[in-house]
Short mmCIF file of C-alpha atoms in Angstrom, two decimals:
data_model
loop_
_atom_site.label_atom_id
_atom_site.label_comp_id
_atom_site.label_asym_id
_atom_site.label_seq_id
_atom_site.Cartn_x
_atom_site.Cartn_y
_atom_site.Cartn_z
CA UNK A 886 128.30 150.31 89.64
CA UNK A 887 128.83 150.38 85.86
CA UNK A 888 132.21 149.70 86.16
CA UNK A 889 131.98 146.67 87.96
CA UNK A 890 129.86 145.17 85.07
CA UNK A 891 131.87 146.15 82.40
CA UNK A 892 134.48 144.42 83.84
CA UNK A 893 132.76 141.12 84.55
CA UNK A 894 131.32 141.36 81.43
CA UNK A 895 134.81 141.44 79.81
CA UNK A 896 136.13 139.24 82.16
CA UNK A 897 132.73 136.54 81.94
CA UNK A 898 133.43 133.39 80.03
CA UNK A 899 129.58 133.40 79.16
CA UNK A 900 128.11 133.61 75.75
CA UNK A 901 127.18 136.89 74.67
CA UNK A 902 123.02 136.48 74.25
CA UNK A 903 121.89 137.45 70.80
CA UNK A 904 119.01 139.59 69.83
CA UNK A 905 116.37 138.63 67.68
CA UNK A 906 114.05 140.24 65.48
CA UNK A 907 112.58 143.95 67.00
CA UNK A 908 115.10 143.68 70.75
CA UNK A 909 113.94 140.61 72.03
CA UNK A 910 116.66 138.12 73.84
CA UNK A 911 117.57 135.15 72.00
CA UNK A 912 119.29 132.90 75.10
CA UNK A 913 122.06 130.44 74.14
CA UNK A 914 121.74 126.63 73.76
CA UNK A 915 119.86 124.70 76.37
CA UNK A 916 121.83 122.52 78.72
CA UNK A 917 121.73 121.61 82.35
CA UNK A 918 124.09 123.53 83.35
CA UNK A 919 122.37 126.51 82.27
CA UNK A 920 119.74 125.78 85.02
CA UNK A 921 122.45 127.05 87.28
CA UNK A 922 124.31 129.21 85.41
CA UNK A 923 121.47 131.72 84.27
CA UNK A 924 120.08 131.91 87.89
CA UNK A 925 118.48 135.14 89.04
CA UNK A 926 117.64 136.15 92.36
CA UNK A 927 116.97 140.27 91.52
CA UNK A 928 112.97 138.99 91.15
CA UNK A 929 110.29 139.79 93.54
CA UNK A 930 108.97 136.28 93.01
CA UNK A 931 112.28 135.62 94.54
CA UNK A 932 112.03 138.40 97.76
CA UNK A 933 108.25 136.56 98.38
CA UNK A 934 110.27 132.82 98.16
CA UNK A 935 112.01 134.49 101.11
CA UNK A 936 110.42 135.90 103.04
CA UNK A 937 107.70 132.87 102.86
CA UNK A 938 110.26 130.53 104.17
CA UNK A 939 111.63 133.48 106.87
CA UNK A 940 107.81 133.61 108.46
CA UNK A 941 107.77 129.61 108.21
CA UNK A 942 110.78 129.00 110.18
CA UNK A 943 110.36 131.24 112.43
CA UNK A 944 107.18 130.51 112.77
CA UNK A 945 108.25 126.98 113.51
CA UNK A 946 111.34 128.51 115.88
CA UNK A 947 108.55 129.94 118.24
CA UNK A 948 106.53 126.57 118.50
CA UNK A 949 110.21 125.04 119.71
CA UNK A 950 110.70 127.65 122.41
CA UNK A 951 107.26 127.03 124.07
CA UNK A 952 107.88 123.47 124.10
CA UNK A 953 105.22 122.06 121.17
CA UNK A 954 106.06 119.75 119.14
CA UNK A 955 105.57 120.51 115.18
CA UNK A 956 106.48 117.83 112.53
CA UNK A 957 109.44 117.45 110.58
CA UNK A 958 107.90 116.35 107.88
CA UNK A 959 105.49 120.02 106.91
CA UNK A 960 108.50 121.40 107.59
CA UNK A 961 110.48 120.05 104.67
CA UNK A 962 107.53 119.12 102.79
CA UNK A 963 107.07 123.15 102.69
CA UNK A 964 110.85 124.30 101.93
CA UNK A 965 111.19 121.53 100.09
CA UNK A 966 109.28 120.36 97.04
CA UNK A 967 106.90 123.82 98.09
CA UNK A 968 109.41 126.62 97.82
CA UNK A 969 112.06 124.74 96.79
CA UNK A 970 109.63 123.58 93.26
CA UNK A 971 108.29 126.81 92.96
CA UNK A 972 112.21 128.97 93.15
CA UNK A 973 113.68 125.66 90.60
CA UNK A 974 111.26 126.72 88.00
CA UNK A 975 111.29 130.53 88.29
CA UNK A 976 114.81 131.56 89.89
CA UNK A 977 116.87 128.84 88.72
CA UNK A 978 117.96 128.90 84.63
CA UNK A 979 115.14 127.18 84.08
CA UNK A 980 113.46 131.68 83.53
CA UNK A 981 115.76 132.55 80.42
CA UNK A 982 113.86 129.85 78.78
CA UNK A 983 110.34 129.47 79.33
CA UNK A 984 109.70 132.62 76.45
CA UNK A 985 112.11 130.55 73.51
CA UNK A 986 110.52 127.01 74.92
CA UNK A 987 107.15 126.46 75.25
CA UNK A 988 108.05 123.12 76.40
CA UNK A 989 110.04 124.74 79.30
CA UNK A 990 107.11 127.17 80.20
CA UNK A 991 104.97 123.51 80.65
CA UNK A 992 107.68 122.88 82.69
CA UNK A 993 106.91 126.07 84.99
CA UNK A 994 103.27 125.56 84.38
CA UNK A 995 102.54 121.27 86.32
CA UNK A 996 105.48 122.92 89.13
CA UNK A 997 103.44 125.57 89.99
CA UNK A 998 99.50 124.98 89.55
CA UNK A 999 99.90 121.53 90.78
CA UNK A 1000 103.44 119.72 92.66
CA UNK A 1001 104.26 122.73 94.58
CA UNK A 1002 100.44 123.49 95.43
CA UNK A 1003 100.33 120.38 96.97
CA UNK A 1004 103.58 120.14 99.29
CA UNK A 1005 102.56 124.16 99.94
CA UNK A 1006 99.06 122.37 101.15
CA UNK A 1007 100.95 119.52 103.53
CA UNK A 1008 103.05 122.15 105.32
CA UNK A 1009 100.13 123.58 106.59
CA UNK A 1010 100.67 126.90 107.17
CA UNK A 1011 98.31 128.22 108.09
CA UNK A 1012 98.11 126.07 111.31
CA UNK A 1013 101.46 127.00 111.49
CA UNK A 1014 100.21 130.49 111.73
CA UNK A 1015 97.16 129.94 114.20
CA UNK A 1016 99.15 128.51 116.49
CA UNK A 1017 102.53 130.99 116.42
CA UNK A 1018 100.17 134.21 115.80
CA UNK A 1019 99.18 136.41 118.87
CA UNK A 1020 94.38 136.75 119.96
CA UNK A 1021 94.42 139.85 117.66
CA UNK A 1022 96.59 138.65 114.25
CA UNK A 1023 95.37 135.23 115.16
CA UNK A 1024 91.19 136.71 114.99
CA UNK A 1025 92.23 138.11 111.72
CA UNK A 1026 93.66 135.47 109.58
CA UNK A 1027 90.38 133.05 111.13
CA UNK A 1028 88.26 136.39 110.07
CA UNK A 1029 89.45 136.20 106.00
CA UNK A 1030 89.52 131.72 106.67
CA UNK A 1031 85.84 132.46 106.85
CA UNK A 1032 85.19 135.15 104.81
CA UNK A 1033 82.57 135.29 102.10
CA UNK A 1034 84.94 135.48 99.57
CA UNK A 1035 87.54 132.35 100.92
CA UNK A 1036 84.25 130.77 101.44
CA UNK A 1037 82.98 130.83 97.80
CA UNK A 1038 87.14 130.76 95.79
CA UNK A 1039 88.04 127.47 98.61
CA UNK A 1040 84.42 125.78 97.45
CA UNK A 1041 86.09 123.31 95.37
CA UNK A 1042 83.50 123.05 92.55
CA UNK A 1043 84.37 126.97 92.04
CA UNK A 1044 87.71 125.92 92.63
CA UNK A 1045 87.36 122.97 90.12
CA UNK A 1046 85.92 125.48 87.95
CA UNK A 1047 88.94 127.82 87.60
CA UNK A 1048 91.90 125.16 87.50
CA UNK A 1049 90.51 123.38 85.01
CA UNK A 1050 89.40 126.76 82.81
CA UNK A 1051 92.60 128.65 83.09
CA UNK A 1052 94.75 126.99 80.79
CA UNK A 1053 92.36 126.71 78.06
CA UNK A 1054 91.68 130.60 78.61
CA UNK A 1055 95.48 131.27 78.33
CA UNK A 1056 96.37 129.36 75.87
CA UNK A 1057 93.47 129.31 73.10
CA UNK A 1058 93.36 132.82 73.32
CA UNK A 1059 95.74 135.94 72.68
CA UNK A 1060 96.84 135.91 76.06
CA UNK A 1061 99.36 133.77 75.95
CA UNK A 1062 101.21 135.65 73.19
CA UNK A 1063 100.81 139.13 75.64
CA UNK A 1064 102.72 137.32 77.88
CA UNK A 1065 105.39 136.21 75.44
CA UNK A 1066 105.38 140.17 75.12
CA UNK A 1067 105.35 141.85 78.57
CA UNK A 1068 107.93 140.79 80.99
CA UNK A 1069 105.44 141.71 84.17
CA UNK A 1070 102.54 139.89 82.31
CA UNK A 1071 104.17 136.81 82.19
CA UNK A 1072 105.19 136.86 86.16
CA UNK A 1073 101.79 137.62 86.66
CA UNK A 1074 101.43 134.36 85.36
CA UNK A 1075 103.62 132.93 87.22
CA UNK A 1076 101.61 133.95 90.15
CA UNK A 1077 98.40 133.17 89.08
CA UNK A 1078 99.66 129.62 88.91
CA UNK A 1079 100.20 129.38 92.18
CA UNK A 1080 97.29 130.50 93.67
CA UNK A 1081 95.11 128.94 91.62
CA UNK A 1082 97.25 125.61 91.96
CA UNK A 1083 96.55 126.79 96.01
CA UNK A 1084 92.31 127.48 95.93
CA UNK A 1085 92.06 123.76 94.18
CA UNK A 1086 94.29 121.51 96.09
CA UNK A 1087 94.65 123.02 99.45
CA UNK A 1088 90.42 122.26 101.00
CA UNK A 1089 91.73 118.36 99.19
CA UNK A 1090 94.02 117.45 101.35
CA UNK A 1091 92.51 119.40 104.02
CA UNK A 1092 95.37 120.11 106.43
CA UNK A 1093 94.26 123.36 107.27
CA UNK A 1094 91.10 124.49 108.80
CA UNK A 1095 89.25 125.22 105.36
CA UNK A 1096 85.49 125.92 105.42
CA UNK A 1097 83.73 123.91 103.10
CA UNK A 1098 85.58 120.32 103.09
CA UNK A 1099 83.65 117.70 101.56
CA UNK A 1100 84.57 114.38 102.95
CA UNK A 1101 87.25 112.02 101.24
CA UNK A 1102 85.24 110.40 98.63
CA UNK A 1103 83.43 113.24 97.31
CA UNK A 1104 87.47 114.74 97.01
CA UNK A 1105 88.35 111.89 95.27
CA UNK A 1106 85.63 111.67 92.42
CA UNK A 1107 86.38 115.67 91.88
CA UNK A 1108 90.00 114.83 91.35
CA UNK A 1109 89.28 111.79 89.12
CA UNK A 1110 87.11 114.41 86.80
CA UNK A 1111 90.18 117.14 86.32
CA UNK A 1112 91.94 113.78 84.64
CA UNK A 1113 90.33 114.32 81.17
CA UNK A 1114 91.19 118.18 81.23
CA UNK A 1115 94.78 117.53 80.93
CA UNK A 1116 94.54 114.92 78.94
CA UNK A 1117 92.39 117.07 76.03
CA UNK A 1118 94.52 119.87 76.84
CA UNK A 1119 97.66 118.09 75.86
CA UNK A 1120 96.46 116.00 72.59
CA UNK A 1121 94.90 119.29 71.89
CA UNK A 1122 98.60 121.21 72.39
CA UNK A 1123 100.45 118.13 70.62
CA UNK A 1124 97.87 117.85 67.54
CA UNK A 1125 97.77 121.80 66.70
CA UNK A 1126 97.82 122.38 63.13
CA UNK A 1127 98.81 126.45 64.28
CA UNK A 1128 101.39 127.78 66.66
CA UNK A 1129 100.69 128.66 69.91
CA UNK A 1130 101.85 132.31 69.95
CA UNK A 1131 101.94 133.11 66.71
CA UNK A 1132 104.76 133.86 65.04
CA UNK A 1133 106.94 134.41 68.26
CA UNK A 1134 108.54 131.28 68.47
CA UNK A 1135 109.88 131.82 65.32
CA UNK A 1136 110.33 135.04 64.77
CA UNK A 1137 113.33 133.91 67.99
CA UNK A 1138 115.08 132.21 64.90
CA UNK A 1139 116.67 129.52 66.92
CA UNK A 1140 118.40 127.21 65.40
CA UNK A 1141 118.66 124.89 67.67
CA UNK A 1142 115.07 124.17 68.43
CA UNK A 1143 112.10 123.42 66.16
CA UNK A 1144 108.93 125.24 67.25
CA UNK A 1145 106.53 122.50 66.18
CA UNK A 1146 108.32 119.63 67.75
CA UNK A 1147 109.35 121.52 71.27
CA UNK A 1148 105.22 122.54 70.84
CA UNK A 1149 104.95 118.12 70.52
CA UNK A 1150 106.91 117.87 73.71
CA UNK A 1151 105.11 120.80 75.13
CA UNK A 1152 101.49 118.67 75.19
CA UNK A 1153 103.15 115.84 75.90
CA UNK A 1154 104.47 117.28 79.48
CA UNK A 1155 101.05 118.16 80.07
CA UNK A 1156 99.23 115.39 78.83
CA UNK A 1157 101.75 113.31 80.99
CA UNK A 1158 102.21 115.27 84.05
CA UNK A 1159 98.65 116.05 84.97
CA UNK A 1160 98.20 112.33 84.43
CA UNK A 1161 101.04 111.23 86.79
CA UNK A 1162 99.87 113.82 89.26
CA UNK A 1163 96.05 113.49 89.24
CA UNK A 1164 96.83 109.79 90.04
CA UNK A 1165 99.21 110.08 92.48
CA UNK A 1166 96.38 112.61 94.28
CA UNK A 1167 93.84 110.21 94.05
CA UNK A 1168 96.11 107.56 95.45
CA UNK A 1169 97.32 109.96 98.85
CA UNK A 1170 92.74 111.17 99.21
CA UNK A 1171 92.12 107.43 99.46
CA UNK A 1172 95.00 106.92 101.86
CA UNK A 1173 93.57 109.95 103.97
CA UNK A 1174 90.71 108.32 103.93
CA UNK A 1175 91.92 105.25 104.91
CA UNK A 1176 92.89 106.17 107.44
CA UNK A 1177 90.26 108.71 109.03
CA UNK A 1178 87.93 105.43 108.82
CA UNK A 1179 90.31 103.75 111.33
CA UNK A 1180 90.67 106.83 113.76
CA UNK A 1181 87.18 107.27 113.53
CA UNK A 1182 86.72 103.27 114.53
CA UNK A 1183 89.95 104.05 117.31
CA UNK A 1184 87.39 106.95 118.52
CA UNK A 1185 84.23 104.78 118.68
CA UNK A 1186 86.19 101.86 120.09
CA UNK A 1187 87.30 103.92 122.69
CA UNK A 1188 83.81 105.62 123.60
CA UNK A 1189 81.91 102.28 123.73
CA UNK A 1190 84.99 100.83 126.40
CA UNK A 1191 84.52 103.96 128.36
CA UNK A 1192 80.57 104.21 128.38
CA UNK A 1193 81.01 99.94 129.49
CA UNK A 1194 83.46 100.73 132.22
CA UNK A 1195 81.20 103.93 133.04
CA UNK A 1196 78.23 101.30 133.23
CA UNK A 1197 80.46 98.61 135.34
CA UNK A 1198 81.38 101.43 137.97
CA UNK A 1199 76.98 102.18 138.57
CA UNK A 1200 76.38 98.60 139.18
CA UNK A 1201 78.76 98.22 141.91
CA UNK A 1202 77.58 101.17 143.78
CA UNK A 1203 74.64 101.48 143.01
CA UNK A 1204 72.60 98.50 145.70
CA UNK A 1205 68.79 98.62 145.44
CA UNK A 1206 66.69 99.14 148.88
CA UNK A 1207 64.72 95.15 148.55
CA UNK A 1208 68.57 94.23 148.31
CA UNK A 1209 69.52 95.98 151.31
CA UNK A 1210 66.77 94.30 152.80
CA UNK A 1211 67.01 90.73 152.00
CA UNK A 1212 71.36 90.84 153.26
CA UNK A 1213 70.37 92.53 156.27
CA UNK A 1214 71.43 89.98 159.45
CA UNK A 1215 68.64 88.35 161.32
CA UNK A 1216 68.24 89.28 165.25
CA UNK A 1217 65.92 86.71 167.77
CA UNK A 1218 63.19 86.46 168.00
CA UNK A 1219 61.03 89.35 170.30
CA UNK A 1220 60.48 88.10 173.51
CA UNK A 1221 56.14 89.31 174.66
CA UNK A 1222 55.80 91.70 177.36
CA UNK A 1223 54.13 90.48 180.60
CA UNK A 1224 51.99 93.18 182.41
CA UNK A 1225 52.98 93.20 186.53
CA UNK A 1226 50.85 90.58 188.51
CA UNK A 1227 50.02 88.80 185.59
CA UNK A 1228 51.08 84.65 186.68
CA UNK A 1229 53.50 83.27 183.93
#
């Protein structure tokens, strides 16, 4: 194995990775080709993505075998922008720059916490699992979904608080510097972003049978309230007079990147991206609200039509007794009986 690695290193045309002070690897200047050439498939997150995609496709296959239909758009959302979006910012070459450029880390933040969770929710994996699992596992899944912990974390206000406080607690404390220095902590932050986004967006979209679901006007209002927080956080990062991560980025000595300019770009990404996603989500919720109102109106109309048909059928079959007497055919008048021997 060492022999193969040494041959590959000797014949590879990729530029060597230099080391900064403290032995930290410094990636080469960033360009779009690095997204493909620096791809890594040996992380636990890559394994989790492959496993999730395999289980989802297996569930769709099980449904088709028994003749049930599963919307193609749900599969596309889950595998494409959902799992694919996570892979694009964690497994691709972007991972080589997420501790060297704050702007790249902020792109990861946006995708992992706001974009991919939306499409994962639109894939309705819980519904798919409930339709394909055997009775025992299905009951256990329902018990988990409706457990007290799930009700607490899935409650919209609690999920909203976690979603809003999470970036402030990360970037304005020493925690962010710690994640830059320890790879396992950095990977854990990625998983935390995904979980936070799912907890917030899953109840809002409402495709899976989750407890504590709010009506659409309340969901849209909650989404609207999240807009100012992204604006404040983005502007604060852009106007900050201190570098996030302390002296981490200057210590890398990147001749092709200025940490101050990169931090301004990172704040702009968070500001603009957060507002775009929030406004888009509000529009999606309004459309869902309108469609639900139309479905409810059609349901009420069908129920009224059925009730009217039942009333007409009852009126046609039920004939009052008084009508039966008046409509009976009249016979000839009765002749009085004559006693024997009485002259007529």
